[in-house]
Coordinates of C-alpha atoms in Angstrom, one line a residue:
M1 CA 0.0 0.0 0.0
N2 CA 0.9 3.6 -0.5
V3 CA 0.0 5.8 2.5
L4 CA -0.1 9.6 2.8
V5 CA -0.2 11.4 6.2
I6 CA -1.1 15.0 6.2
G7 CA 0.4 17.4 8.8
S8 CA 3.8 18.4 10.3
G9 CA 3.7 18.0 14.0
G10 CA 4.5 15.6 16.8
R11 CA 1.1 13.9 16.3
E12 CA 2.0 13.2 12.6
H13 CA 5.5 11.9 13.5
A14 CA 3.9 9.4 15.9
L15 CA 1.3 8.4 13.3
C16 CA 4.0 7.9 10.6
W17 CA 6.2 6.0 13.1
K18 CA 3.3 3.6 13.9
I19 CA 2.1 3.3 10.2
K20 CA 5.7 2.5 9.2
Q21 CA 5.6 -0.6 11.4
S22 CA 2.8 -2.2 9.3
P23 CA 3.9 -4.9 6.8
K24 CA 1.1 -3.7 4.5
V25 CA 2.8 -0.3 3.8
K26 CA 5.1 -0.1 0.9
R27 CA 5.6 3.7 0.5
L28 CA 4.9 6.3 3.2
Y29 CA 4.5 10.0 2.3
C30 CA 3.9 13.0 4.6
A31 CA 2.8 16.5 3.6
P32 CA 4.5 18.7 4.6
G33 CA 6.2 16.6 7.4
N34 CA 9.2 17.8 9.5
G35 CA 12.8 17.0 10.2
G36 CA 12.0 13.8 12.2
I37 CA 9.3 12.5 9.8
A38 CA 11.8 12.9 6.9
Q39 CA 13.9 10.1 8.5
I40 CA 11.0 7.6 8.1
A41 CA 8.8 8.9 5.3
E42 CA 9.1 10.8 2.1
C43 CA 8.2 14.5 2.9
V44 CA 6.3 16.4 0.2
D45 CA 6.2 20.2 0.3
I46 CA 2.4 20.7 0.2
G47 CA 0.6 22.7 2.9
V48 CA -2.2 21.1 4.9
E49 CA -4.8 23.5 3.6
D50 CA -3.9 23.0 -0.1
V51 CA -6.6 20.4 -0.7
E52 CA -6.4 20.6 -4.5
L53 CA -2.7 19.9 -4.6
L54 CA -3.0 17.2 -2.0
L55 CA -5.6 15.5 -4.1
Q56 CA -3.5 15.7 -7.3
F57 CA -0.5 14.2 -5.4
A58 CA -2.7 11.4 -4.0
Q59 CA -3.9 10.6 -7.5
R60 CA -0.5 10.8 -9.1
K61 CA 1.2 8.5 -6.5
Q62 CA -1.8 6.1 -6.4
I63 CA -2.2 6.6 -2.6
D64 CA -4.3 3.8 -1.1
L65 CA -5.0 5.5 2.2
T66 CA -4.7 9.1 3.5
I67 CA -4.6 9.9 7.2
V68 CA -5.4 13.5 8.1
G69 CA -3.6 14.9 11.2
P70 CA -4.8 18.5 11.8
E71 CA -8.3 19.9 11.9
L72 CA -8.0 22.7 9.3
P73 CA -8.2 20.5 6.1
L74 CA -11.0 18.4 7.7
V75 CA -13.1 21.5 8.4
A76 CA -12.3 22.6 4.9
G77 CA -13.8 19.4 3.5
I78 CA -10.8 17.4 2.4
A79 CA -12.5 14.1 3.2
D80 CA -15.4 14.9 0.9
V81 CA -13.1 15.9 -1.9
F82 CA -11.0 12.7 -1.7
A83 CA -14.1 10.5 -1.3
Q84 CA -15.7 12.0 -4.4
K85 CA -12.7 10.9 -6.4
G86 CA -12.9 7.4 -5.0
L87 CA -9.8 7.8 -2.7
K88 CA -9.8 6.2 0.8
I89 CA -9.3 8.8 3.5
F90 CA -9.5 8.5 7.3
G91 CA -11.2 11.6 8.7
P92 CA -14.7 13.0 9.0
S93 CA -16.7 14.8 6.3
Q94 CA -16.9 18.6 6.4
A95 CA -20.4 18.4 7.9
A96 CA -19.2 16.0 10.7
A97 CA -16.1 18.1 11.3
E98 CA -18.3 21.0 12.4
L99 CA -18.1 19.3 15.9
E100 CA -14.7 21.0 16.1
G101 CA -15.2 23.7 13.4
S102 CA -17.9 25.5 15.4
K103 CA -18.3 25.6 19.2
V104 CA -21.8 26.8 18.6
F105 CA -22.7 23.8 16.4
A106 CA -21.1 21.5 19.1
K107 CA -23.0 23.1 22.0
E108 CA -26.3 23.0 20.2
F109 CA -25.7 19.4 19.2
M110 CA -24.8 18.4 22.8
H111 CA -28.0 20.1 24.0
R112 CA -30.2 18.3 21.5
R113 CA -28.6 14.9 22.3
N114 CA -28.5 15.3 26.1
V115 CA -24.7 15.1 26.3
P116 CA -23.7 16.5 29.7
T117 CA -21.8 19.8 29.2
A118 CA -21.5 23.3 30.7
I119 CA -24.6 25.6 30.7
Y120 CA -24.0 28.2 27.9
K121 CA -25.3 31.2 26.0
I122 CA -24.4 32.1 22.4
F123 CA -23.8 35.7 21.2
D124 CA -23.2 37.2 17.7
D125 CA -23.3 40.8 19.0
S126 CA -20.6 42.1 21.3
S127 CA -22.8 44.7 23.1
K128 CA -25.3 42.0 24.0
A129 CA -22.5 39.8 25.3
L130 CA -21.2 42.7 27.4
A131 CA -24.6 43.4 28.8
F132 CA -25.1 39.8 29.7
L133 CA -21.7 39.8 31.6
Q134 CA -22.8 42.7 33.8
E135 CA -25.3 40.4 35.5
A136 CA -23.3 37.1 35.2
Q137 CA -21.8 35.0 38.0
F138 CA -18.1 34.3 37.7
P139 CA -15.9 32.4 36.9
L140 CA -17.0 32.0 33.3
V141 CA -15.5 30.8 30.1
V142 CA -15.6 32.8 26.9
K143 CA -14.9 30.9 23.6
A144 CA -14.5 32.0 20.0
D145 CA -16.9 29.9 17.8
G146 CA -14.4 28.9 15.1
I147 CA -11.0 27.3 15.0
A148 CA -8.3 29.4 16.8
A149 CA -5.4 26.8 17.1
G150 CA -6.4 25.9 20.7
K151 CA -6.1 29.5 21.8
G152 CA -9.6 30.9 21.5
V153 CA -10.7 30.0 25.0
Y154 CA -10.6 32.5 27.9
V155 CA -11.2 31.4 31.5
C156 CA -12.4 34.6 33.2
T157 CA -12.4 34.9 37.0
D158 CA -14.0 38.4 37.0
L159 CA -15.9 40.9 34.8
P160 CA -12.8 42.9 33.5
K161 CA -11.2 39.7 32.2
A162 CA -14.4 38.7 30.5
E163 CA -14.8 42.1 28.9
I164 CA -11.2 41.9 27.6
A165 CA -12.0 38.4 26.1
V166 CA -15.1 39.7 24.3
D167 CA -13.2 42.7 23.0
E168 CA -10.3 40.7 21.7
I169 CA -12.5 38.0 20.0
M170 CA -15.4 40.1 18.7
V171 CA -14.1 43.7 18.4
K172 CA -10.3 43.4 17.7
K173 CA -11.0 40.1 15.9
I174 CA -7.6 38.6 16.9
F175 CA -8.8 35.2 15.7
G176 CA -10.4 36.6 12.5
A177 CA -13.7 35.1 11.3
A178 CA -13.5 32.5 14.1
G179 CA -14.7 35.3 16.5
K180 CA -17.9 36.3 14.7
R181 CA -19.9 34.4 17.4
I182 CA -18.9 33.5 20.9
V183 CA -20.1 31.0 23.5
I184 CA -20.1 32.1 27.1
E185 CA -20.5 29.2 29.5
E186 CA -20.2 28.2 33.1
C187 CA -16.7 27.3 34.3
L188 CA -16.7 23.6 35.2
Q189 CA -14.5 22.4 38.1
G190 CA -12.4 19.3 38.3
P191 CA -9.5 17.5 36.6
E192 CA -9.5 17.2 32.8
A193 CA -9.2 14.0 30.8
S194 CA -9.1 13.1 27.1
V195 CA -10.9 10.2 25.6
L196 CA -10.4 9.4 21.9
A197 CA -12.5 7.0 19.9
I198 CA -11.9 5.8 16.4
C199 CA -15.3 5.7 14.6
D200 CA -16.6 4.2 11.4
G201 CA -20.0 6.1 11.4
K202 CA -21.9 3.5 13.5
H203 CA -19.3 1.7 15.6
F204 CA -16.4 3.0 17.6
L205 CA -13.3 1.8 19.3
V206 CA -12.3 3.7 22.5
L207 CA -8.5 4.3 22.8
P208 CA -6.8 4.3 26.2
T209 CA -7.4 7.4 28.3
A210 CA -4.9 10.3 28.4
Q211 CA -4.4 13.6 30.1
D212 CA -3.0 16.7 28.5
H213 CA -1.3 19.7 30.2
K214 CA -2.5 22.8 28.4
R215 CA -0.8 25.6 30.5
I216 CA 2.7 26.7 29.7
F217 CA 4.1 26.5 33.3
D218 CA 4.3 23.9 36.1
D219 CA 1.2 23.5 38.3
D220 CA -1.0 24.6 35.3
I221 CA -0.1 28.3 35.5
G222 CA 0.1 30.7 32.6
P223 CA -1.5 30.9 29.2
N224 CA -2.9 27.9 27.3
T225 CA -0.8 26.2 24.7
G226 CA -1.4 23.5 22.2
G227 CA -0.3 21.1 25.0
M228 CA 3.0 20.8 27.0
G229 CA 2.9 17.1 27.6
A230 CA 0.5 14.2 28.3
F231 CA 0.4 10.8 29.8
S232 CA -1.7 7.6 29.3
P233 CA -3.6 6.1 31.0
S234 CA -5.1 8.7 33.3
P235 CA -5.3 7.2 36.8
L236 CA -8.2 9.6 37.5
V237 CA -10.5 7.8 35.0
S238 CA -11.6 4.6 36.7
A239 CA -13.4 1.8 34.8
E240 CA -16.7 3.1 36.2
V241 CA -16.0 6.7 35.1
L242 CA -14.9 5.5 31.7
D243 CA -18.2 3.6 31.3
Q244 CA -20.1 6.9 32.1
I245 CA -18.0 8.7 29.5
I246 CA -18.8 6.1 26.9
T247 CA -22.5 5.8 27.6
R248 CA -23.3 9.5 28.2
I249 CA -20.9 11.3 25.8
I250 CA -19.3 9.1 23.1
E251 CA -22.2 6.8 22.3
P252 CA -24.9 9.5 22.1
T253 CA -22.6 11.7 19.9
I254 CA -21.8 8.9 17.4
R255 CA -25.5 7.9 17.3
G256 CA -26.7 11.5 17.1
M257 CA -24.4 12.3 14.2
Y258 CA -25.5 9.2 12.3
Q259 CA -29.2 9.9 12.9
E260 CA -28.9 13.5 11.8
G261 CA -27.4 12.4 8.5
N262 CA -23.7 13.2 9.2
P263 CA -22.2 9.9 10.2
F264 CA -18.8 10.5 12.0
K265 CA -15.9 8.6 10.5
G266 CA -12.4 9.3 11.9
V267 CA -11.2 10.2 15.4
L268 CA -13.7 11.7 17.9
F269 CA -11.7 13.4 20.6
A270 CA -13.7 14.3 23.7
G271 CA -12.1 16.9 26.0
L272 CA -13.7 16.2 29.4
M273 CA -14.0 17.7 32.8
L274 CA -14.4 15.2 35.7
T275 CA -16.9 17.1 37.8
A276 CA -18.5 16.2 41.1
D277 CA -21.6 15.5 39.0
G278 CA -19.8 13.1 36.8
P279 CA -17.9 13.6 33.5
K280 CA -19.0 16.5 31.2
A281 CA -17.9 17.4 27.7
L282 CA -15.8 20.6 27.4
E283 CA -15.4 20.3 23.7
F284 CA -15.0 17.9 20.8
N285 CA -12.1 17.7 18.4
V286 CA -12.4 15.7 15.2
R287 CA -8.8 14.3 14.9
F288 CA -6.0 12.8 17.0
G289 CA -4.9 15.0 19.9
D290 CA -1.4 16.5 20.0
P291 CA 0.4 15.6 22.3
E292 CA -2.0 12.8 23.5
T293 CA -1.3 10.7 20.3
Q294 CA 2.4 10.6 21.3
C295 CA 1.6 8.8 24.6
I296 CA -1.3 6.6 23.2
L297 CA 0.3 5.1 20.1
P298 CA 3.4 3.7 21.7
R299 CA 0.9 1.5 23.8
L300 CA -0.7 0.1 20.7
E301 CA 0.5 -3.4 19.9
S302 CA -1.9 -4.0 16.9
D303 CA -1.3 -2.9 13.3
I304 CA -2.7 0.7 13.1
V305 CA -3.3 0.4 9.3
D306 CA -5.8 -2.5 10.0
I307 CA -7.7 -0.2 12.3
F308 CA -7.8 2.7 9.8
L309 CA -9.0 0.4 7.0
A310 CA -11.7 -1.1 9.2
A311 CA -12.9 2.4 10.1
C312 CA -13.0 3.5 6.4
D313 CA -14.8 0.3 5.4
E314 CA -17.4 0.5 8.3
R315 CA -16.2 -2.8 9.9
L316 CA -14.6 -1.6 13.1
H317 CA -16.9 -4.1 15.1
D318 CA -15.0 -6.9 13.5
I319 CA -11.5 -6.1 14.7
K320 CA -9.7 -6.9 18.0
V321 CA -7.0 -4.5 19.2
K322 CA -4.2 -5.2 21.7
W323 CA -2.7 -2.6 24.0
D324 CA 0.4 -2.6 26.2
D325 CA -0.5 -2.0 29.9
S326 CA 2.6 0.1 30.5
P327 CA 2.0 3.8 31.3
C328 CA 3.4 6.2 28.8
V329 CA 4.5 9.9 29.4
C330 CA 5.2 12.5 26.8
V331 CA 7.1 15.7 27.7
V332 CA 6.9 18.5 25.2
I333 CA 10.1 20.6 24.6
A334 CA 9.2 24.1 23.4
S335 CA 11.0 27.2 22.1
G336 CA 11.4 29.9 24.8
G337 CA 8.6 32.5 24.4
Y338 CA 6.0 30.0 23.2
P339 CA 2.9 30.3 23.1
G340 CA 3.8 34.0 22.4
K341 CA 6.6 35.2 20.1
Y342 CA 9.7 32.9 19.8
Q343 CA 12.7 32.5 17.6
S344 CA 13.4 29.6 15.3
G345 CA 16.5 28.2 13.5
Y346 CA 18.5 27.2 16.5
P347 CA 20.7 24.1 16.0
I348 CA 19.6 21.0 18.0
H349 CA 22.2 18.9 19.8
G350 CA 22.1 15.6 21.8
L351 CA 19.6 13.5 20.0
D352 CA 22.3 10.9 19.2
R353 CA 22.9 10.6 23.0
I354 CA 19.4 9.0 23.5
K355 CA 20.3 5.4 23.0
D356 CA 17.3 3.1 23.5
K357 CA 18.0 -0.7 23.4
D358 CA 14.5 -1.5 24.7
Q359 CA 12.5 0.6 22.2
E360 CA 10.8 2.3 25.1
T361 CA 11.9 5.9 24.6
F362 CA 10.8 7.9 21.5
V363 CA 11.6 11.4 20.4
F364 CA 8.7 12.6 18.2
H365 CA 9.6 15.8 16.2
A366 CA 7.1 18.6 16.1
G367 CA 8.8 21.9 15.1
T368 CA 12.1 20.8 13.4
K369 CA 13.6 21.0 10.0
N370 CA 16.7 20.0 8.2
D371 CA 18.7 23.1 7.3
G372 CA 21.6 22.1 5.0
G373 CA 22.4 19.0 7.0
T374 CA 21.8 20.5 10.4
L375 CA 18.6 19.8 12.4
V376 CA 17.2 23.2 13.6
T377 CA 14.2 24.4 15.6
N378 CA 11.2 25.4 13.4
G379 CA 8.2 25.9 15.6
G380 CA 6.8 26.6 19.0
R381 CA 6.7 23.0 20.2
V382 CA 9.9 21.3 19.0
F383 CA 9.8 17.7 20.4
G384 CA 7.6 15.3 22.3
V385 CA 9.9 13.1 24.3
T386 CA 8.0 10.0 25.2
A387 CA 8.7 6.9 27.4
L388 CA 7.0 3.7 28.4
D389 CA 7.6 2.0 31.8
G390 CA 6.0 -0.1 34.5
S391 CA 4.6 2.8 36.4
L392 CA 3.7 6.4 35.7
E393 CA 6.6 7.6 37.9
A394 CA 9.1 5.4 36.2
A395 CA 7.9 6.5 32.7
A396 CA 8.1 10.2 33.7
A397 CA 11.6 9.6 35.1
K398 CA 12.7 7.9 31.8
A399 CA 11.2 10.7 29.7
Y400 CA 12.9 13.4 31.7
N401 CA 16.2 11.5 31.5
A402 CA 16.0 11.7 27.7
V403 CA 14.9 15.4 27.8
S404 CA 18.1 16.2 29.8
K405 CA 20.2 15.0 26.8
I406 CA 18.7 17.4 24.3
E407 CA 20.0 21.0 23.9
F408 CA 19.2 24.0 21.9
D409 CA 19.1 27.8 22.7
H410 CA 16.2 29.0 24.8
M411 CA 14.6 25.5 25.1
F412 CA 11.8 25.2 27.6
F413 CA 9.7 22.4 29.1
R414 CA 7.5 21.7 32.1
R415 CA 8.9 19.6 34.9
D416 CA 5.7 18.1 36.3
I417 CA 4.2 16.1 33.4
G418 CA 2.8 12.8 34.8
I419 CA 4.0 13.7 38.3
K420 CA 1.4 16.2 39.5
V421 CA -1.5 13.8 38.9
L422 CA -0.1 11.3 41.4
K423 CA -1.0 13.8 44.2
E424 CA -4.5 14.4 42.9
K425 CA -7.4 12.4 44.4
P426 CA -10.5 11.5 42.4
V427 CA -13.5 13.6 43.7
Y428 CA -16.2 12.6 41.3
G429 CA -18.1 9.8 39.7
H430 CA -19.6 8.4 43.0
H431 CA -23.2 8.8 41.9

């Protein structure tokens, strides 16, 4: 088979690494890829939004299966375009991708389908939103409706912060058209968790749980990022809580999309808050999480290509999947200044010092490129350094040991990934 992966981050490196292990795969391409992906796949210089060029490439190279990493091409309808030309593609249709493309669509869908979520209001007029805030109880969350690279969400503890959020999203339009409408919702309390499910429209396969760390600094302080690290499984999600997540959130969503004529094929990623009243959905994404993918895929023992093909062919219920029980921790190394302004182009040293006989430490590249034979930084998040071991503590120690060998100017990482959670006690789900 010829396989194409679309995207350029750590998630796509982890996908390419896993796909490469399949005996079914003859040629592996990635568009546009990065410095690490280039070592295992043929990188093609086509941007993720360039649907027409990606289609021409897939036809020319007789691509048998395309896997879409990021949300932008999915929301732009790449799955429909490929499907119309008879090409097999793993990812939801444009209509189904609205679950991530529009917070308003997702909220209204959850409301219709009785999926537990925060109480919310929708505004398309900034003066009405500001008038509502005068009477509101804080804390509140203000969200841009459209895609804002994980940065369009403001947790507001008081009125002035909420007014700034409305001003930035709706008046200054810092997220462009994504801020035409906003959702203002109650601020749910509790630890977060991520549950991903691979879906074929009717059936779904739930992947092991994971937990992401969104804030830039230790102890979840500072602005939100695309994710500073993750671990799997989440010790906070017991079998009982996972069962609630599946029956109250995942299942009604897959069933609802099917019944409303937009069957969901691809990865449904539920971002959850584990509240005292049980799990509630914060939001949906319609693709693999980044960095969650880097700590879930190393635990997969089955052939991932078999899973993708089963999802495309609507026969997920026929396959059995094996997972490694070992916990896995991924620590993201970022460029100093991220998620704000940062410099790129710094030479990277020390990767050759990470020797791994046991195949249990992995360095997934996110923002790297090959510059005339030298690997340099080329993004806000540069690496996801990932390790498996017998316990969460041991996996975290192994990942941080590998992190200590990597060097580049102004590199930055959190020091509490997979460590902080061990102090947290579950407070929910006893209902």
